[in-house]
Amino acid sequence: MLYLDPWNKVMVMAGAAAAVAITILMVVCFVGEGCLVYEVITNSKKKKDQARRLSGALYGAADKNGANLTNYAACGRRDVRHIPTRQQSVASAHSLNEKVERSLLSRLSSRSRTDSTYSSMSSGRTSPSSSCPPEDIHSRDKLPSSPPAVAFSLLASISPDSSVAKLAIAVESATDLPARDYGAHCDPWVSVTVLSERRSLRRRPPTPLAVFRTKAIRRAHNPLFSQTFVTDIQREEMKNICLLMTVMDQDRYCGPVEVGHTSITLKDAKQTVAAPEKFATTQFIKQTTKACGELLFGLSYLPTAQRLSFSLIKITNIKGEKKKEEEIINPYLRIMMFSQSGRLVKKKKTTVKVNTKDPVFNETLNFEVAPGQLDNSRFLVTLWNRRQVMDMAVMEDMKDAVNHDSSDQEGNGQAGYSSGIDRAGRRGSQGKQKDDCIGRIALGNAVAGDKERDHYRSVCGTPRQVFSMWHTIR
């Protein structure tokens, strides 16, 4: 056993305390803010991330890892007589495309903005912010706001030796986007569609040539996108090219909802000339509402039980999308309750009606709402289409088939069963599909619709009575 005198013990204890103190100091420097070591490490990481983002490929351009969204044709030269190999031709075409893209994007991102007579708004608008505070959502409804708009720029690159032109589309920002019907902030993104409009006597719809979309920005009414897309178009078709800008709201409860759209042709943007220049504009978007059906329901409130009741009766003339009009519709209703800030409190749904466009529910859904929460609560009545509805008779037949002669069925595997369902009648993960939201109705004291707002206020002002009314599902 090692013997230490009192002074040696004091020195050992002091050394251990110093080691513990140095360890705590290093941990605080590496983790906590305000230390010199922490600032140096964070600054180096920020510089590396910024360099990696700047060196990354643009949306629609050729990526370094080989992921191409567009295939650019090689612009061959007439004075070359030798026949290059496949590797040399691919490398030369790739380098030439990179040079053309860089020059095109540098011209598009230049700060010198050309004036445009097509712009429907003044150029004195300030730069939009990427988000707005949550407490400003109610003040936005009180103050008069301008119509929503989207800002973008175009630039075409035409080579005299090639029959293919490159078109660069830069989506800059969107401004004054409205809030959702039930009081929540929107999560906007922009869809860019390149259409080919050819005039014909049959009035055929435009043909989409390319479709792009920006990233979704959460909780923003003035989002800043700053994304660029590049695509190839034929030179002889440039006069028929039209760009469709659609602003969407990525609603987690109803799916993507269209806020509005706007369009412009390359001829109006002056991109069909021999030497086109950058075209920058800010255009108002057209807000369209489509009727998807008529819903009849009653609404009543019982203060003693603190219960708000929805008496869902029937729906008439359900209309889906034009592309899916012939599809079988299996409708059902889902009602969601939101707080004043837009937070989901509770949701309920009805039964599914199979293959009908005029369903009759005759069901009642109850929500527990305190008298103090009645004025600030908002309800969203949504109409959905169940993609997969299995007949009960089919399920019974499948269960009987599984139980009957199971020893003889082992060799045949899953013969006679539909895809996505196993031998026990369970539905597989690949067979499940998401339901489609056809339309919705918002109820509350501060919703946009006059009819919906009056219906809800009449129930709040006169409890213990049922108020039934027809509403249009949009």
mmCIF file of N, CA and C in Angstrom, residues 29 31 92 102 133 150 156 186 299 360 367 384-385 410 425-426 452 467:
data_model
loop_
_atom_site.group_PDB
_atom_site.id
_atom_site.type_symbol
_atom_site.label_atom_id
_atom_site.label_comp_id
_atom_site.label_asym_id
_atom_site.label_seq_id
_atom_site.Cartn_x
_atom_site.Cartn_y
_atom_site.Cartn_z
ATOM 1 N N CYS A 29 -16.953 25.310 -23.421
ATOM 2 C CA CYS A 29 -16.474 26.027 -24.606
ATOM 3 C C CYS A 29 -16.960 25.383 -25.895
ATOM 4 N N VAL A 31 -19.680 23.450 -26.264
ATOM 5 C CA VAL A 31 -21.135 23.353 -26.343
ATOM 6 C C VAL A 31 -21.820 24.701 -26.221
ATOM 7 N N SER A 92 -17.432 16.592 -74.289
ATOM 8 C CA SER A 92 -17.495 17.913 -74.927
ATOM 9 C C SER A 92 -18.898 18.495 -74.838
ATOM 10 N N ARG A 102 -24.140 28.299 -67.494
ATOM 11 C CA ARG A 102 -23.562 29.302 -66.604
ATOM 12 C C ARG A 102 -23.756 30.704 -67.146
ATOM 13 N N PRO A 133 -45.033 36.707 -38.095
ATOM 14 C CA PRO A 133 -45.275 36.185 -36.758
ATOM 15 C C PRO A 133 -46.686 35.670 -36.619
ATOM 16 N N VAL A 150 -47.226 36.961 -57.549
ATOM 17 C CA VAL A 150 -46.015 36.151 -57.649
ATOM 18 C C VAL A 150 -45.034 36.881 -58.552
ATOM 19 N N ALA A 156 -34.383 33.441 -72.288
ATOM 20 C CA ALA A 156 -34.147 32.372 -73.265
ATOM 21 C C ALA A 156 -32.788 32.555 -73.916
ATOM 22 N N CYS A 186 -50.358 29.612 -43.995
ATOM 23 C CA CYS A 186 -50.210 28.779 -45.191
ATOM 24 C C CYS A 186 -48.757 28.353 -45.365
ATOM 25 N N LEU A 299 -76.982 22.483 -37.406
ATOM 26 C CA LEU A 299 -76.005 22.817 -36.371
ATOM 27 C C LEU A 299 -76.753 23.321 -35.144
ATOM 28 N N VAL A 360 -76.571 9.967 -48.792
ATOM 29 C CA VAL A 360 -77.453 10.347 -47.687
ATOM 30 C C VAL A 360 -76.839 9.763 -46.417
ATOM 31 N N PHE A 367 -69.237 17.433 -30.699
ATOM 32 C CA PHE A 367 -67.961 17.962 -30.228
ATOM 33 C C PHE A 367 -68.183 18.646 -28.885
ATOM 34 N N TRP A 384 -64.349 13.806 -48.589
ATOM 35 C CA TRP A 384 -63.261 12.930 -49.029
ATOM 36 C C TRP A 384 -63.811 11.804 -49.898
ATOM 37 N N ASN A 385 -62.905 11.237 -50.681
ATOM 38 C CA ASN A 385 -63.202 10.088 -51.539
ATOM 39 C C ASN A 385 -62.325 8.925 -51.109
ATOM 40 N N GLU A 410 -52.001 -24.878 -49.947
ATOM 41 C CA GLU A 410 -50.641 -24.466 -49.655
ATOM 42 C C GLU A 410 -49.765 -24.475 -50.891
ATOM 43 N N GLY A 425 -56.730 -12.329 -45.379
ATOM 44 C CA GLY A 425 -57.675 -11.267 -45.653
ATOM 45 C C GLY A 425 -57.211 -9.891 -45.213
ATOM 46 N N ARG A 426 -55.944 -9.758 -44.789
ATOM 47 C CA ARG A 426 -55.439 -8.467 -44.355
ATOM 48 C C ARG A 426 -54.927 -7.691 -45.558
ATOM 49 N N GLU A 452 -71.412 30.914 -44.280
ATOM 50 C CA GLU A 452 -70.895 30.046 -43.226
ATOM 51 C C GLU A 452 -70.756 30.803 -41.910
ATOM 52 N N PHE A 467 -80.279 24.763 -36.523
ATOM 53 C CA PHE A 467 -80.321 25.600 -37.717
ATOM 54 C C PHE A 467 -79.776 24.783 -38.890
#
